[in-house]
Each structure stands twice: as C-alpha cells, then as structure tokens.
Short mmCIF file of C-alpha atoms in Angstrom, two decimals:
data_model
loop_
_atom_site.label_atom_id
_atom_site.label_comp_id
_atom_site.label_asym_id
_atom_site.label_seq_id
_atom_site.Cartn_x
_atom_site.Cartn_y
_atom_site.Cartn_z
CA UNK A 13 64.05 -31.75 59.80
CA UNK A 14 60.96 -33.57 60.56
CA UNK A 15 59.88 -36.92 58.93
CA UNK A 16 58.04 -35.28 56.13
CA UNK A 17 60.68 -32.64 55.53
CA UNK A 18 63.00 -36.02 54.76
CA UNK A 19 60.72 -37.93 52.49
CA UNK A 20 60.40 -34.62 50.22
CA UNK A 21 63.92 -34.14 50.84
CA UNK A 22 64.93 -37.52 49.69
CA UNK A 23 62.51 -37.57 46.82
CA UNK A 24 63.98 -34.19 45.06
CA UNK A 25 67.58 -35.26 45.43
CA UNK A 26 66.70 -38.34 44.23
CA UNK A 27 64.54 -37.67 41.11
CA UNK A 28 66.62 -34.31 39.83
CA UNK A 29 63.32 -32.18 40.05
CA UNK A 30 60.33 -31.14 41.69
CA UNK A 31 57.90 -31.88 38.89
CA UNK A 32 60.03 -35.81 39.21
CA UNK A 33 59.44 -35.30 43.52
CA UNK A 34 55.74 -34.08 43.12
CA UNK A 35 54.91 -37.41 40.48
CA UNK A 36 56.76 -39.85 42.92
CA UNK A 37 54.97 -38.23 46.17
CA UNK A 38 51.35 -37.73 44.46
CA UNK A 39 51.44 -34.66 46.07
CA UNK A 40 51.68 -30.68 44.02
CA UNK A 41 54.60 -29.09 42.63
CA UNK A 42 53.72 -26.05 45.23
CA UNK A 43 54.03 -28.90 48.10
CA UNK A 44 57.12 -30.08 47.25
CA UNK A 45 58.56 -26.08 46.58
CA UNK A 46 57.21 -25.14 50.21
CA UNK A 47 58.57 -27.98 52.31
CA UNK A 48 61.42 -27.43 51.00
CA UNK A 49 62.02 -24.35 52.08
CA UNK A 50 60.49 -24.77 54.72
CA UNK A 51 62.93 -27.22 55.47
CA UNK A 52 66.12 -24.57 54.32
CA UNK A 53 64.58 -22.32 56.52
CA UNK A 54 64.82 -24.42 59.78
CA UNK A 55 68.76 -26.08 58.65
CA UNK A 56 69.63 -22.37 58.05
CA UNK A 57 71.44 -23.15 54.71
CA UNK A 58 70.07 -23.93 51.22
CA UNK A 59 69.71 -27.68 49.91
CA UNK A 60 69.30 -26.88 46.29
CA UNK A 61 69.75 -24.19 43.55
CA UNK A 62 69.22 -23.21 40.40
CA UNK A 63 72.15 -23.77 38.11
CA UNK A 64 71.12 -23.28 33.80
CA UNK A 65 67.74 -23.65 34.64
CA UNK A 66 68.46 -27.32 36.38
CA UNK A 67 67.74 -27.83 40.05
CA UNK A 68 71.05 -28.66 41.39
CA UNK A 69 71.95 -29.77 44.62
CA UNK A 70 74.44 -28.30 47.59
CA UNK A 71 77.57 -28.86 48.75
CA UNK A 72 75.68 -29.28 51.77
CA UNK A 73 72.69 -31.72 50.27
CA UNK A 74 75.25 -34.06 49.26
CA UNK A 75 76.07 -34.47 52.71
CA UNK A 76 72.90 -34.44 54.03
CA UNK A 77 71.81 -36.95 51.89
CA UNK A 78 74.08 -39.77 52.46
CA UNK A 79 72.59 -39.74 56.08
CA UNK A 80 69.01 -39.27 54.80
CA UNK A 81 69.19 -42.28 52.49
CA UNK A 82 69.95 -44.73 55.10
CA UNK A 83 67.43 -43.15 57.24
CA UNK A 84 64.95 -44.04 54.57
CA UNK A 85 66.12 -47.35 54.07
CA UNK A 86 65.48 -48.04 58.08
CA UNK A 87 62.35 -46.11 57.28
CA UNK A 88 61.21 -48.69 54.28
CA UNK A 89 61.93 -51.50 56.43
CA UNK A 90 60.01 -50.59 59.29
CA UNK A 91 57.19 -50.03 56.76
CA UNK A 92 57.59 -53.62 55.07
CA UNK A 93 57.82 -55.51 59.34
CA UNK A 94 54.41 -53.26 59.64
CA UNK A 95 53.05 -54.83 56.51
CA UNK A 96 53.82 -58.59 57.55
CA UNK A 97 52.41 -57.76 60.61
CA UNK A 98 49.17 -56.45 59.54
CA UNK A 99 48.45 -58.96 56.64
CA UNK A 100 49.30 -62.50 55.97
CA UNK A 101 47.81 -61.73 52.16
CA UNK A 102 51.03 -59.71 51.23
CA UNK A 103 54.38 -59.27 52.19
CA UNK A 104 58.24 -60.34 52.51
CA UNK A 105 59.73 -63.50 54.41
CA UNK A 106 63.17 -63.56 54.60
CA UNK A 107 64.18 -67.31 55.47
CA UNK A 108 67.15 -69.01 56.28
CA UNK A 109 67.02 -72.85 55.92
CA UNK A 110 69.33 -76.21 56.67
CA UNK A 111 70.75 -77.29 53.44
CA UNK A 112 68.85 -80.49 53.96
CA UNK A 113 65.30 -79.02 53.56
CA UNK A 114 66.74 -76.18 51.04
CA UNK A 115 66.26 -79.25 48.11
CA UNK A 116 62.54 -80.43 48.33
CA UNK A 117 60.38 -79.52 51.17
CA UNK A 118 60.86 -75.53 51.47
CA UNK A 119 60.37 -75.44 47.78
CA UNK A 120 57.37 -77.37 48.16
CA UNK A 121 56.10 -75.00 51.05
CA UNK A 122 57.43 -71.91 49.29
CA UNK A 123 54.99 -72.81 46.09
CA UNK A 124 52.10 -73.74 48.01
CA UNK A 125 52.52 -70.88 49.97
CA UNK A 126 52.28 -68.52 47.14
CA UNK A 127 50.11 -70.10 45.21
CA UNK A 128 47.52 -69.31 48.27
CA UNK A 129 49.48 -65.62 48.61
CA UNK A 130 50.94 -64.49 45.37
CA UNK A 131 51.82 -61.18 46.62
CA UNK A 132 54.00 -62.19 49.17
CA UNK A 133 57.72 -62.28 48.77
CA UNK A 134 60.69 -64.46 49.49
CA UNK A 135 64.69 -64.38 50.39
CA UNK A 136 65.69 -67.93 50.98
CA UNK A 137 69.33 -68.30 52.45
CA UNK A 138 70.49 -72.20 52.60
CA UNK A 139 72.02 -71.25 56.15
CA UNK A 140 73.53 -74.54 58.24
CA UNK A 141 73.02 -75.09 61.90
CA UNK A 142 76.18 -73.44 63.54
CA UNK A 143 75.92 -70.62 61.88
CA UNK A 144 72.13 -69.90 62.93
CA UNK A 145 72.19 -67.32 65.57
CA UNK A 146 74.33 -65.52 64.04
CA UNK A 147 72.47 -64.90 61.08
CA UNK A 148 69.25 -64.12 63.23
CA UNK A 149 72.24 -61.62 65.31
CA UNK A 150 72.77 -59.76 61.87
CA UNK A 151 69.26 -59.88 60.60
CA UNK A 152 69.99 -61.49 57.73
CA UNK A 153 66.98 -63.44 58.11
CA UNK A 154 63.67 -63.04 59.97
CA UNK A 155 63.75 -67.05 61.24
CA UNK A 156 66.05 -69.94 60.53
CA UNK A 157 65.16 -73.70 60.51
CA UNK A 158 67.37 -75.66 61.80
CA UNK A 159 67.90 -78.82 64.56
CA UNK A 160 67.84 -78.61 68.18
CA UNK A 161 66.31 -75.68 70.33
CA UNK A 162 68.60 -72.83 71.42
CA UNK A 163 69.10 -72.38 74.71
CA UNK A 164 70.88 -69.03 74.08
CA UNK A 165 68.32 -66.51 75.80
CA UNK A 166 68.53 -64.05 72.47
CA UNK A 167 67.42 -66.94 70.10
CA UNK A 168 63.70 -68.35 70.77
CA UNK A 169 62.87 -71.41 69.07
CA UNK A 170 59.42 -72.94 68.03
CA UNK A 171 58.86 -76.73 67.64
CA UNK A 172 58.50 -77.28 63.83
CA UNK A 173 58.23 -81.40 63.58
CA UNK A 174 60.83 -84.50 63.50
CA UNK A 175 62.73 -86.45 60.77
CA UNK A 176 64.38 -90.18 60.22
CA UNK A 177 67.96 -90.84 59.64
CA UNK A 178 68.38 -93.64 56.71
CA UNK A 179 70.06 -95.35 54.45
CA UNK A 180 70.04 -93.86 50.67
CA UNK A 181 71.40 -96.51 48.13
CA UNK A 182 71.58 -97.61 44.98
CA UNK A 183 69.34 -100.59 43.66
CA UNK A 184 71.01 -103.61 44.65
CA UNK A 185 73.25 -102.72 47.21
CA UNK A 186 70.58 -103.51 49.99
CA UNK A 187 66.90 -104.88 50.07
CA UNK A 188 64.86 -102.40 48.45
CA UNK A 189 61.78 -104.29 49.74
CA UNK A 190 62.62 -104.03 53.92
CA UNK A 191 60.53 -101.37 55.19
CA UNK A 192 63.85 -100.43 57.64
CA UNK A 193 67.56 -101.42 56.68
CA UNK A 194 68.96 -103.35 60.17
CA UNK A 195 72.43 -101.57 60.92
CA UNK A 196 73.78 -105.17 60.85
CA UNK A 197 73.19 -105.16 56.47
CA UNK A 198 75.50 -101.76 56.53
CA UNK A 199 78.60 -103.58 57.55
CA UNK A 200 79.07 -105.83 54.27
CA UNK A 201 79.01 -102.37 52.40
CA UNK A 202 81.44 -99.06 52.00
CA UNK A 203 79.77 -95.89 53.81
CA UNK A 204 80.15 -92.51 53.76
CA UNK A 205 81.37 -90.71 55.97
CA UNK A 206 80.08 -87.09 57.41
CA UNK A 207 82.09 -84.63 58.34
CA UNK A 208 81.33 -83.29 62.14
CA UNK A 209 80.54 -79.72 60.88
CA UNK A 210 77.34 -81.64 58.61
CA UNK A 211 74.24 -80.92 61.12
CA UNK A 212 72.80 -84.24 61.36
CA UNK A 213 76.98 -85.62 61.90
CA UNK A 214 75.78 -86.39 66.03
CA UNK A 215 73.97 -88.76 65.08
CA UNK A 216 75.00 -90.34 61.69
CA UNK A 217 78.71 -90.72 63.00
CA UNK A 218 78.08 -93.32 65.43
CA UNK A 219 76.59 -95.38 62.63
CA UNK A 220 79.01 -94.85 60.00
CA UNK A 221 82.01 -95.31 62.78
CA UNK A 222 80.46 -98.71 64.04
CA UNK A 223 80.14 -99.52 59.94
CA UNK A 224 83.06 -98.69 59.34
CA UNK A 225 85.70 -99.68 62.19
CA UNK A 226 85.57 -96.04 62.64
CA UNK A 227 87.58 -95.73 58.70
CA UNK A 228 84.94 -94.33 56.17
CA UNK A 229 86.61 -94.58 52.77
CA UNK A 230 84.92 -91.52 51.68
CA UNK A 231 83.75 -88.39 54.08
CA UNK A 232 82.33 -85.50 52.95
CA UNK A 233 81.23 -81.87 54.22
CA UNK A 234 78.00 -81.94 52.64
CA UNK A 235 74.37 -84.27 52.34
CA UNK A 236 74.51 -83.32 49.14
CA UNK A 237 77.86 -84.81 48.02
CA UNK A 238 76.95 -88.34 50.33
CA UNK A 239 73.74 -88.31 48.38
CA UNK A 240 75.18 -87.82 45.02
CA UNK A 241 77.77 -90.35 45.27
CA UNK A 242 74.96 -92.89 46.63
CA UNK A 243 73.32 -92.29 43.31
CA UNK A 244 76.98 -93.06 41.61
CA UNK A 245 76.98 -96.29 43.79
CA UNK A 246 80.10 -94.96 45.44
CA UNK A 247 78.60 -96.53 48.88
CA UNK A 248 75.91 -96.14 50.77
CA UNK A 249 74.78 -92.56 52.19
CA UNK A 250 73.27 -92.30 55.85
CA UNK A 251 71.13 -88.89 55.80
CA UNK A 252 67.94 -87.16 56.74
CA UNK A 253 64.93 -88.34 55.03
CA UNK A 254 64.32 -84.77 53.71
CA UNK A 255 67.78 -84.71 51.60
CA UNK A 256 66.92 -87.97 50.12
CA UNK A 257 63.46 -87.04 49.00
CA UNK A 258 65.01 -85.15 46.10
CA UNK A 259 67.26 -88.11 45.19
CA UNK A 260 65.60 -90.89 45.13
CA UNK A 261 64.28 -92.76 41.94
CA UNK A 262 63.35 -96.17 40.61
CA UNK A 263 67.15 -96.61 40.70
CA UNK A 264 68.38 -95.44 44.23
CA UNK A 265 66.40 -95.91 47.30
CA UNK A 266 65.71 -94.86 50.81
CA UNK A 267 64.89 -96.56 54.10
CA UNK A 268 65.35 -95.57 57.60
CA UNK A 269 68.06 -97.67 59.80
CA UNK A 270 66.48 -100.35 62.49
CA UNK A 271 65.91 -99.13 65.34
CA UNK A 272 64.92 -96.24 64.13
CA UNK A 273 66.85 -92.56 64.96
CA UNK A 274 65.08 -89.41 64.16
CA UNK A 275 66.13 -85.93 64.98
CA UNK A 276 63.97 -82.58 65.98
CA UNK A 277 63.66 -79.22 63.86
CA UNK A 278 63.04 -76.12 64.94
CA UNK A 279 62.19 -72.77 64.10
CA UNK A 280 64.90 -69.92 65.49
CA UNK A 281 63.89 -66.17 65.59
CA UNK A 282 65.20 -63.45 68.04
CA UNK A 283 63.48 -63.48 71.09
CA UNK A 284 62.93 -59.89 70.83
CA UNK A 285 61.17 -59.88 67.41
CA UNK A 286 58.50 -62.39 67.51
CA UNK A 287 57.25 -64.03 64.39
CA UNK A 288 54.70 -62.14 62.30
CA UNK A 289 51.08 -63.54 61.68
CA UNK A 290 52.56 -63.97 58.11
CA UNK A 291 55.62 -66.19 59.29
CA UNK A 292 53.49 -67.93 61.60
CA UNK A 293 51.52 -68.79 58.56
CA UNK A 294 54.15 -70.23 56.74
CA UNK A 295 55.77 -72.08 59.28
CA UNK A 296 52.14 -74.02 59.79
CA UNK A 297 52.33 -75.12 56.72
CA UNK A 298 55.85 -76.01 56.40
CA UNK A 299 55.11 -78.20 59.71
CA UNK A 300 52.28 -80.04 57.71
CA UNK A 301 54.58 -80.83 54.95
CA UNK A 302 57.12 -82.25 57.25
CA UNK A 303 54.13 -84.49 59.16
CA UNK A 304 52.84 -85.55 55.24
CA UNK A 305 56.73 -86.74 54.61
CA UNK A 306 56.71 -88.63 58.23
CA UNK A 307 53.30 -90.24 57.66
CA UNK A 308 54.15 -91.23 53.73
CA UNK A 309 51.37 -89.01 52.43
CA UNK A 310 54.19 -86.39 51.05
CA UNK A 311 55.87 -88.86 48.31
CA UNK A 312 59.53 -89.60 48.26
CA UNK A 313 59.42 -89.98 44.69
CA UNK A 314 60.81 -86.35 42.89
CA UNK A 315 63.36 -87.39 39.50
CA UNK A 316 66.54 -86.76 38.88
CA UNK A 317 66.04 -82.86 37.93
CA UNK A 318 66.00 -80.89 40.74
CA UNK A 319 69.30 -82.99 42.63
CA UNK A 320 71.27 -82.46 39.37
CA UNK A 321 70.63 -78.76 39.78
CA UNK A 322 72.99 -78.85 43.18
CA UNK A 323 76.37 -79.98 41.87
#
C-alpha cells in the first residue's frame, strides 16, 4: 500500500462509508471505490464488504488498521513540524517550563504571543530542571526552559536571559524601602528552607544555611509553598524574582539579597531537531519579557488572584 492507498484506507474504516470517506477527502465517491480496490488488489485479500447493505470491514482490516492508524498519527505530526516550520502565523508549540516562570511570565508571553498569532497553539507542561532532558528524550515537548546549559551532547541549549535571587516578605518583617535586603537583616528572622531537588536550591541554600545555623524551621519542595507561607508571614522566602512577581502586593514584598546573586536560563531542545522559525519567535519574546522584569519596566505588581490559583 502506498501513501494514498492509506489515507483512503484510513478514511473509510474510519467514517463507516464511502460517501463519509469521499466528504472527509473532498475527493468522488468513484475515487474512493477505485483506490480501494486498487489497494485489495495489490494486499491480495479484501478490506471491506458488503454486509445488509452496510460497508463492513474484514477480519483482515481490523488488523490492518491498528497499524495504519498510528502510521497516520506519525503522518499528522510530521504535517503539523512542517507547518511550524513554514509559518510563524500558525501552528503548535509544545512547551515545557520551570515551575518558577509557569506563574507570571510564560503566561504573559503566551498572551502576547497570541494576541500577535491567534492561530497558533499551545501545550504548556510546568516541567522542573532535572527532569528536562528527559522530557525533550520522550518528545513530550518541543523545548524546555530551564537553568544552566546542558552539556549532554543530545540536549542543545540557547541563552534565554538571567534572574535575581531575593527576599519575598511580608510588610514589616524587613525594610520595604531598601532597594536590596543585606544578608546580615535575614538573621534576626525565621527562613525557609528549600529542598535540594527545588532548581534554584544551589544557590538559595547557602543563604538560608548561613541564616539559619544551617536549621530552617520550615523547608519545602516547592517556590510555591516558600512563597505562600511568606504571604502567611510564616518567615521569610528566598526565591527567584520570577516566582515572586505573582505574589507580591501592597502587603508582601520583594527585594533582591546584597550582594546581589542571579542565576542563568536557558532554552533546551534536542540537538537534532532545531527550533522552528515559530519557536524561535516565541522564545524572542519570552527573552524580552525576562530583560523588561530585570530592568523594572515589566511590573512586579500582579494581585492576589492568579497565586491563589496554585494551592
């Protein structure tokens, strides 16, 4: 069978009928009746009959099929990587993301993004930094976000920008009017601790362990749950500026420790799939966002409503 003979193939088994096949191909009802055969003539054995008047398939067609359909799923999605590659005004991203950004600026990129191209599609996976190449390995997702660059020679990584480690915490607890919080202020207050599987853990550990006497009260496995119980005034929260830009509010705050420690993002894809114009697209942007949030220009300022969403 030949590529056509599977797409007719596939469309009668499918829709119960040639009239149904003919409709969903735009082709004739003679079309459809002739490459079928045609097709029964080449397998040597018949793919459908008539049974009361109803086209019913074989023994044989059921068979056949179950092989055919996942043919024409490969089929579809060699058709949609085409697309993306063609056009950058229509297609599908599929995107995974560090929790961290997965709260204010990829939703921010994703709506500007479409907003500009309405016809093109996303599958956002919140995906955190260990377990990066291996959803690039399973195709899960066409690029992933995350820190560092991979020196795995499978995994190629693209710059994508920098961020600030700081101090998130409720109004009171610390000067809200310093521009940076000196480490000194942290030890007069409980912080949280981050668990070492938490991406940005490298670097916030030393902090919290010098803080602390190396005995965090509270540690969690998550930004998220630091940040929420900095808005509790549990303690004070040391994370990425990009998880507390969907915290903070007139009543919790953010500022980056003295001296300052930042961190690098990238952007992972397989080596052997380059990005698509249309990724490439998106990942511009999303690297403009992140320079707007470095520079101030991308305000910190978001409400309560979109961090209550995430407990």
């Amino acid at each position: 069978m030949n590529l056509r003979h599977i797409e007719v193939f596939h469309a009668v088994y499918s829709v119960g009928s040639i009239s149904g096949a003919s409709r969903l191909l735009n082709v004739s009802q003679p079309s459809v009746s002739k490459i079928v055969k045609h097709a029964e003539t080449r397998l040597g054995f018949a793919l459908f009959t008539l049974v009361r008047g109803r086209l019913t398939p074989t023994d044989e067609a059921h068979i056949l099929f179950r092989e055919v359909d996942d043919l024409h799923s490969r089929i579809d999605t060699f058709q949609r990587a085409a697309r993306n590659l063609r056009s950058t005004s229509e297609g599908h991203i599929r995107l995974g993301v560090l929790p961290s950004l997965a709260l204010r600026t990829t939703p921010v990129a994703i709506a500007r993004f479409r907003r500009q191209w309405p016809l093109v599609t996303f599958d956002v996976a919140a995906v955190h930094n260990d377990a990066a190449r291996e959803a690039l390995m399973r195709r899960e997702c066409d690029f992933v976000i995350g820190h560092h660059t991979s020196t795995e020679p499978e995994i190629a990584s693209v710059p994508l920008g920098s961020g600030r480690v700081g101090a998130l915490f409720c109004d009171g607890m610390l000067p809200s009017d310093q521009a940076a919080i000196p480490f000194d202020q942290l030890r007069r207050h409980e912080v949280i601790g981050l668990a070492p599987s938490v991406a940005i853990a490298e670097i916030v550990g030393p902090i919290v362990s010098a803080a602390t006497g190396g005995r965090p009260a509270i540690s969690v496995r998550s930004v998220y749950i630091a940040a929420a119980l900095a808005r509790s005034c549990a303690g004070i929260a040391i994370v990425d500026e990009f998880t507390a830009q969907a915290f903070v509010d007139d009543d919790l705050h953010f500022r980056p420790i003295n001296p300052v420690m930042t961190f690098d993002l990238s952007v992972h894809h397989l080596a052997a799939h380059p990005l698509s114009r249309l990724a490439r697209s998106f990942i511009d942007l999303k690297r403009d966002l992140i320079e707007s949030a470095a520079d101030g220009s991308m305000p910190m300022q978001c409400g309560g409503g979109i961090a209550a969403q995430q407990h």
